[in-house]
XYZ file of C-alpha atoms in Angstrom:
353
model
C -19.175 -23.019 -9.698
C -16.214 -20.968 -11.512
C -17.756 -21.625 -14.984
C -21.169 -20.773 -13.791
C -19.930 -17.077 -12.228
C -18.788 -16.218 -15.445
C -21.408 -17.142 -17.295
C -23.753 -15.470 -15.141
C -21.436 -12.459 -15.862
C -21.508 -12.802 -19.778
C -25.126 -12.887 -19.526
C -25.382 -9.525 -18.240
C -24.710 -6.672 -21.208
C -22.503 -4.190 -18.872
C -21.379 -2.468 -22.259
C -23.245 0.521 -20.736
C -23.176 2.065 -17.162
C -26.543 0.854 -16.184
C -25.083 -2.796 -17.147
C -22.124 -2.351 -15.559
C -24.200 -1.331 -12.050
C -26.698 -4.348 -12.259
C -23.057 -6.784 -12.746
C -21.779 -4.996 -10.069
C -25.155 -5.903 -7.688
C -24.511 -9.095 -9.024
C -20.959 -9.427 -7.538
C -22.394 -7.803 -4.545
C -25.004 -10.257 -3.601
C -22.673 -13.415 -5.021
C -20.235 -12.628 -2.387
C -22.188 -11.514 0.455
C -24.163 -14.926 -0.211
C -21.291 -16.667 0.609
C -20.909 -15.103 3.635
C -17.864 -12.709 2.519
C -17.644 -8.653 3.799
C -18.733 -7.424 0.493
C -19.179 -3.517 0.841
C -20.975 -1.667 -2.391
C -19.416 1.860 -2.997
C -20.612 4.371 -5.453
C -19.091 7.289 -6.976
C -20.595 9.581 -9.825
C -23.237 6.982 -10.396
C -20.859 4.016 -10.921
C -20.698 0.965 -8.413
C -17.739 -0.903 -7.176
C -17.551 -3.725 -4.884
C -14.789 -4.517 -2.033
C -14.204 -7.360 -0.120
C -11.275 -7.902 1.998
C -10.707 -10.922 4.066
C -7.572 -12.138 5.767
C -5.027 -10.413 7.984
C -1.408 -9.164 8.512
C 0.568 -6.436 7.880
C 0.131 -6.610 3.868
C -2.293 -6.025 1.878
C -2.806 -7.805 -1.691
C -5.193 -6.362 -3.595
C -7.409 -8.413 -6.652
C -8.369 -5.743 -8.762
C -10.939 -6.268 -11.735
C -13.446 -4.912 -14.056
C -16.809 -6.281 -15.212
C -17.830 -3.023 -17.824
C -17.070 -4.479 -21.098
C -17.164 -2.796 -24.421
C -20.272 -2.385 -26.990
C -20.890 -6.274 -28.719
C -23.741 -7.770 -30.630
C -26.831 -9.018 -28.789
C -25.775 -12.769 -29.817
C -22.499 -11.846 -27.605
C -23.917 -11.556 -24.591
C -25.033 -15.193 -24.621
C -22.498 -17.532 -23.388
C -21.759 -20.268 -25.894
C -19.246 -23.221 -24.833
C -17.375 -24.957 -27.435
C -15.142 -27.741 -26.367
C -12.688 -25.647 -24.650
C -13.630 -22.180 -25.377
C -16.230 -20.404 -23.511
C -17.257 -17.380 -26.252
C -19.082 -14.447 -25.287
C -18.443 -10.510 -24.587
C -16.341 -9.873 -21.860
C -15.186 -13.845 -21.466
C -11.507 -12.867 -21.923
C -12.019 -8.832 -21.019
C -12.296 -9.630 -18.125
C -14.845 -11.568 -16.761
C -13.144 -14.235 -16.523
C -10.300 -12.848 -14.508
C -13.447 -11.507 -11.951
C -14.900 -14.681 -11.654
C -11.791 -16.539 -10.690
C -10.939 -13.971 -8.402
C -14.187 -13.915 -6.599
C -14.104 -18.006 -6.358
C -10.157 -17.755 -5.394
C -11.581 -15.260 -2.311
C -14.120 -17.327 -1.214
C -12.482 -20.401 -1.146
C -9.524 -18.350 1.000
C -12.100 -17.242 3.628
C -11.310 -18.454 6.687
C -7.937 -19.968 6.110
C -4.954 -18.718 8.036
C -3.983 -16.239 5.666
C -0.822 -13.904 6.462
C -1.677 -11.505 4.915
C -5.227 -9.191 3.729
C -6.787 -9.948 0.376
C -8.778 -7.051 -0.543
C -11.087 -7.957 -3.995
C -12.072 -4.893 -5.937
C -14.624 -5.436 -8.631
C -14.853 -1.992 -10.357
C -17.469 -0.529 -13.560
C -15.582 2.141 -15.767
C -12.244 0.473 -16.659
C -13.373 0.702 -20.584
C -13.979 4.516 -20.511
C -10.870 4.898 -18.007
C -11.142 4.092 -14.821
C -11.181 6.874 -12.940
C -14.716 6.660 -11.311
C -13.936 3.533 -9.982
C -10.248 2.225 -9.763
C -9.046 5.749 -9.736
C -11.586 7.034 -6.831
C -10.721 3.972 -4.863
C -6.973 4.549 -4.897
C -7.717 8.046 -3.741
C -9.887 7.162 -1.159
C -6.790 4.975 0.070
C -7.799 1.389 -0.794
C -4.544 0.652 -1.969
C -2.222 -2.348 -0.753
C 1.364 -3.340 -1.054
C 0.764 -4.857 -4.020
C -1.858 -5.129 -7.306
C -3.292 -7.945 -9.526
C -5.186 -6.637 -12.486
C -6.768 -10.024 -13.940
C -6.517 -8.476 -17.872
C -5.991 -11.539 -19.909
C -2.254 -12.153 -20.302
C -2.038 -15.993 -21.130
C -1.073 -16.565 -17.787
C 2.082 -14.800 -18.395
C 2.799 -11.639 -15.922
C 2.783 -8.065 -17.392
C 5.658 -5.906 -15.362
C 5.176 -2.725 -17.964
C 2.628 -0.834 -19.846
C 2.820 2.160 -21.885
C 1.917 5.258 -21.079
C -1.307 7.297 -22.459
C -1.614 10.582 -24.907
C -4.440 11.689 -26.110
C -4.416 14.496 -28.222
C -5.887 16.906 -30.981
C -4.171 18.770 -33.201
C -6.488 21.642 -34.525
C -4.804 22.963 -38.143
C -5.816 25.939 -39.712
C -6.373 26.799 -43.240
C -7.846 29.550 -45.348
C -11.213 29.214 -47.407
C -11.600 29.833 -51.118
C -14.061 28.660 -53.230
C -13.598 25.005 -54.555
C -13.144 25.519 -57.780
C -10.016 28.051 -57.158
C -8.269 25.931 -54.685
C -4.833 27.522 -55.183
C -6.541 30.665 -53.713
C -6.728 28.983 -49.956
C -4.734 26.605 -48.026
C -6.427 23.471 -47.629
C -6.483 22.300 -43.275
C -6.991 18.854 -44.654
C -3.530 18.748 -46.923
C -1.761 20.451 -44.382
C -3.046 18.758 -41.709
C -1.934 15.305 -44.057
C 1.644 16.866 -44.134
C 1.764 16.775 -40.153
C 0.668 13.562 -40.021
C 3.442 12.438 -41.956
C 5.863 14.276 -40.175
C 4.637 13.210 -37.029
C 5.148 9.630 -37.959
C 8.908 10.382 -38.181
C 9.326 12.568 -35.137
C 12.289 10.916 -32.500
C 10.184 9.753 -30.202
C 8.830 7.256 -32.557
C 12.056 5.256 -33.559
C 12.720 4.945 -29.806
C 12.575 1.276 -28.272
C 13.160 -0.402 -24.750
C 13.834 -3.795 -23.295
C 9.668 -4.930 -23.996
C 8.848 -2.702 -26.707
C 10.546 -2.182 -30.263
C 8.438 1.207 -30.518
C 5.874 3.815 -28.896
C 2.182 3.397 -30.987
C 0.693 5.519 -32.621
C -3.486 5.561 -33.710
C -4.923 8.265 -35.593
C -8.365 7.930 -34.311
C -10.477 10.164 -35.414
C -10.004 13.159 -38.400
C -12.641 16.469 -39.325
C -12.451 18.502 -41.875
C -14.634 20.456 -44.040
C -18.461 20.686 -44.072
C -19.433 20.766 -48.200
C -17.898 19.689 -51.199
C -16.898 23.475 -53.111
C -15.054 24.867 -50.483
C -11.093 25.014 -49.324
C -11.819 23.351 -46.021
C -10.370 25.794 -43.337
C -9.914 23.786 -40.287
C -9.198 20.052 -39.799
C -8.969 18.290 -36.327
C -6.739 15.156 -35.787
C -7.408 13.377 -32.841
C -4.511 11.005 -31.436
C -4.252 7.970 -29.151
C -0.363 7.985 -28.381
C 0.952 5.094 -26.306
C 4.496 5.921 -24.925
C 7.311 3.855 -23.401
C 8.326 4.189 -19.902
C 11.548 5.019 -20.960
C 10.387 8.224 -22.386
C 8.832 11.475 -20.893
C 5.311 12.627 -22.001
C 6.322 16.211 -22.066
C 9.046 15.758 -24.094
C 6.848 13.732 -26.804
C 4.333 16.575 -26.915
C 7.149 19.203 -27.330
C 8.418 17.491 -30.365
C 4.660 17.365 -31.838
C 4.370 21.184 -31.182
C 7.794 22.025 -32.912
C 6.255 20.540 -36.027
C 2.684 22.461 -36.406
C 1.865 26.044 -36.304
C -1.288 24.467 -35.113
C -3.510 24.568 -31.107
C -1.930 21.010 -29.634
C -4.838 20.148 -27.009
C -4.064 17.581 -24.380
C -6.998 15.572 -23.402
C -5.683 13.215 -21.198
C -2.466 11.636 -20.078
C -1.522 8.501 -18.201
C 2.017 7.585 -16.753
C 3.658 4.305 -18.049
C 3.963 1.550 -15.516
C 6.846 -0.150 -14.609
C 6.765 -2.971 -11.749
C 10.975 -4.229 -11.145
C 11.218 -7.972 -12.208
C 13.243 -8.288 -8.562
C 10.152 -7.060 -6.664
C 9.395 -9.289 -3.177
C 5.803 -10.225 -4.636
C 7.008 -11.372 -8.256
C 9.492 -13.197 -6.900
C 6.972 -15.003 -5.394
C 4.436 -15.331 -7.299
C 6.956 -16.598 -10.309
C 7.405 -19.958 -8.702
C 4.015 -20.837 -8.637
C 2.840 -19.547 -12.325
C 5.846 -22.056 -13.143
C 4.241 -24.935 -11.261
C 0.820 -24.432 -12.405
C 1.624 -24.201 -16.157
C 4.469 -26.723 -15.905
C 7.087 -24.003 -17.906
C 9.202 -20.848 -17.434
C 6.900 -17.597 -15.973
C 6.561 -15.220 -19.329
C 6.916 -11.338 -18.302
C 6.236 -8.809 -20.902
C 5.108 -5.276 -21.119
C 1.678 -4.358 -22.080
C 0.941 -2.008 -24.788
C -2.762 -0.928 -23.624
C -3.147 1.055 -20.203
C -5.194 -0.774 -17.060
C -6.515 0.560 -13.698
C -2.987 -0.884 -12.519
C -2.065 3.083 -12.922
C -3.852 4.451 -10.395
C -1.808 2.000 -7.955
C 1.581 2.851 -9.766
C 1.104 6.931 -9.698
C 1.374 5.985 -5.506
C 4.633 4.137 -5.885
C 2.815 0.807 -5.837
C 3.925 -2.599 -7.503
C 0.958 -3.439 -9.956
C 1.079 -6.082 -12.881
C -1.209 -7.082 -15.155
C -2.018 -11.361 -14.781
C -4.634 -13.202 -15.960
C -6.293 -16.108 -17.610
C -6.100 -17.055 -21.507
C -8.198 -16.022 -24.236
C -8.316 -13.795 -27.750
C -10.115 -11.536 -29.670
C -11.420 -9.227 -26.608
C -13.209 -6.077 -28.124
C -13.889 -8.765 -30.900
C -16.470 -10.668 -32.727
C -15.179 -13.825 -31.261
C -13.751 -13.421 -27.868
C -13.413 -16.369 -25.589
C -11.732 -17.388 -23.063
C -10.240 -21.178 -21.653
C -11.995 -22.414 -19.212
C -8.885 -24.493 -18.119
C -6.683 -21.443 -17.706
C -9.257 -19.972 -15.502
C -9.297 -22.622 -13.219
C -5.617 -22.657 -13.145
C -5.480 -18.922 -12.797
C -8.070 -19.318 -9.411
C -5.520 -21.905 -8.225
C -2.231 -19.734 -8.537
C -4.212 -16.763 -6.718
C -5.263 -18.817 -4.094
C -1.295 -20.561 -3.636
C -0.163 -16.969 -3.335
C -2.499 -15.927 -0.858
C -1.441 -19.090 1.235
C 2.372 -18.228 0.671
C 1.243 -15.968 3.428
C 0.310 -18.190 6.165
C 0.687 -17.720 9.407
C-alpha cells in the first residue's frame, strides 16, 4: 500500500500550483477513504489537507509537502529499480507524505496518548507561506513538529537561516569605446562581490556548520555591447547560522557598497535543543529501527519547520533516504520508507494511554 501512495504521488506533476492542488485532492480523498477526518483548507488558491486523530493533552504534528520542483516529463513516471524507486519528488518529499499518511491510518483507532495532527501542504518549494505558514497562523500548531524532508533517517535539530537580497550598484555611462570615461556597475559591482566573500560573517562557524553559504543567484547588467553599463543588480541567497544575527550580516554588507541593499525576504534559523522531551524520545526508537547510533545534524536549506519555530515550537527535520532531489535522478529507498512509517507510528504509541 506504502509503495503504491507514493507512486500515485510521483505520477502527479505538482511542479506547478494547479499540480500541487489536484495531489492535494488526492491526499484528500486517500484519507477520507479510509475513513480518517481529512479537512481540505485553502488559502490564496493553494490547498492543504489536515487530519488529526488521537487524543491527549499533546499535540504531534506530521507536517509535509507534495509541490515539487520543475523535472522532465520522463520524471514524473515512477520507475523502480531494485531498491530505488526514481522519479520527481520520490525523495522531496513524497515519500516522507506517503509514509506519513500510511503511519496515520494505521494509528487510527489505537489508544493513542496523545493527538496526531497530519498536514499535507502545496507551496513549500516557493516558501511556504500559503500553506505551512497560514496554518501556523491560523493556530494549527502542536507541541511538537516532524517535517518528513529526506534526512537518511538521521534527525535534523538546526537549519540556517534565510537572506535574500539585491544589491543594486551604480555606475556612470560612456560610450564603449572610451571606457575610462564611465565607471563600469558590472566591475564595481565584481569588486563587492569579492569583498563580500571576505566579510566576518563568512569565516564564522558553529557546532553543525563550518560556515554560513553563500549563492550568487542571479546578476544584470547592461543592455548593448558599446556602452559603460550603468547599473548592475546582484541578487543573493544568504544562508546564516543560528549563531549569528541577520541584522548584523546585512549591516556588514551595507558598510561595504555605496550601493541600495534591498531585502527581499528573511527567515530565522532553527534551532530544536538535543535535550528536548520529544527527541529524547524519539532517539531510542530511530536507534532500534536502523540498528545504530541516532545521527543529528543541522540542515543547511530552510523547511516549513520555521513557521513552527518563530512560535517557540520544537520542529526537526526527519525523514526517509534518498539523493539527488531537485535532480535528474532522484530516488528514494523504498526500505527506509517503510522503516520511517514504522518509527512514526512507535512514537505515536509511546503515547498510550
Amino acid at each position: 500500500m506504502l509503495e503504491n501512495v507514493l507512486k500515485d504521488l510521483i505520477s502527479i506533476n505538482s511542479s506547478a500550483k494547479e499540480g500541487a492542488n489536484r495531489a492535494i485532492e488526492y491526499c484528500h480523498q486517500w484519507l477520507s477513504g479510509h475513513n480518517l477526518p481529512s479537512e481540505l483548507i485553502e488559502n490564496n488558491g493553494y490547498k492543504m489537507a489536515v487530519c488529526e486523530i488521537g487524543s491527549g493533552d499533546q499535540t504531534v504534528i506530521f507536517n509535509g509537502h507534495v509541490d515539487v520542483v520543475s523535472g522532465k516529463e520522463e520524471q514524473f513516471i515512477p520507475v523502480e529499480v531494485r531498491d530505488k524507486i526514481y522519479g520527481r519528488g520520490a525523495a522531496d518529499m513524497k515519500a516522507g507524505v506517503a509514509a506519513m499518511m500510511c503511519a496515520v491510518k494505521e494509528l487510527h483507532n489505537k489508544p493513542i496518548g496523545v493527538k496526531i495532527q497530519l498536514q499535507i501542504v502545496s507551496d513549500e518549494e516557493i516558501g511556504g507561506f500559503n500553506c505551512s505558514g497560514y496554518l501556523a497562523e491560523q493556530g494549527y500548531r502542536g507541541d511538537f513538529i516532524i517535517c518528513s524532508e529526506p534526512t537518511q533517517l538521521g534527525i535534523a535539530l538546526e537549519a540556517k537561516g534565510v537572506i535574500r537580497l539585491d544589491i543594486e550598484i551604480e555606475g556612470d555611462p560612456a560610450h564603449g569605446s572610451r571606457p575610462w570615461e564611465g565607471i563600469n556597475a558590472i566591475e564595481k559591482a565584481f569588486e563587492v562581490h569579492q569583498k563580500l566573500l571576505k566579510l566576518p560573517f563568512t569565516n564564522e562557524s558553529s557546532d553543525f556548520y563550518p560556515y554560513p553559504s553563500i549563492n550568487l543567484a542571479k546578476i544584470h547588467g547592461g543592455d548593448v555591447y558599446n556602452k559603460v553599463p550603468e547599473k548592475c543588480v546582484m541578487s543573493y541567497d544568504i544562508r546564516y547560522l543560528p549563531t549569528q544575527n541577520h541584522e548584523d550580516v546585512i549591516k556588514q554588507i551595507e558598510d561595504i557598497t555605496d550601493g541600495e541593499v534591498i531585502i527581499n525576504m528573511f527567515s530565522k534559523p532553527l534551532v530544536t535543543e538535543r535535550d528536548n522531551p520529544f527527541i529524547l524520545m524519539l532517539e531510542p526508537i530511530v536507534e532500534k529501527h536502523t540498528e545504530d547510533k541516532a545521527v543529528f545534524f543541522g540542515q543547511h536549506g530552510s523547511a516549513d519547520t520555521v513557521f513552527f519555530a518563530n512560535y517557540g515550537i520544537p520542529a526537526i527535520e526527519f525523514g526517509p533516504s534518498g539523493l539527488n532531489w531537485h535532480g535528474d535522478k532522484e530516488y528514494v529507498l523504498p526500505h527506509s520508507v517503510h522503516l520511517y512509517e514504522k518509527m512514526l507510528i512507535d512514537f505515536a504509541m509511546r503515547f498510550s494511554n
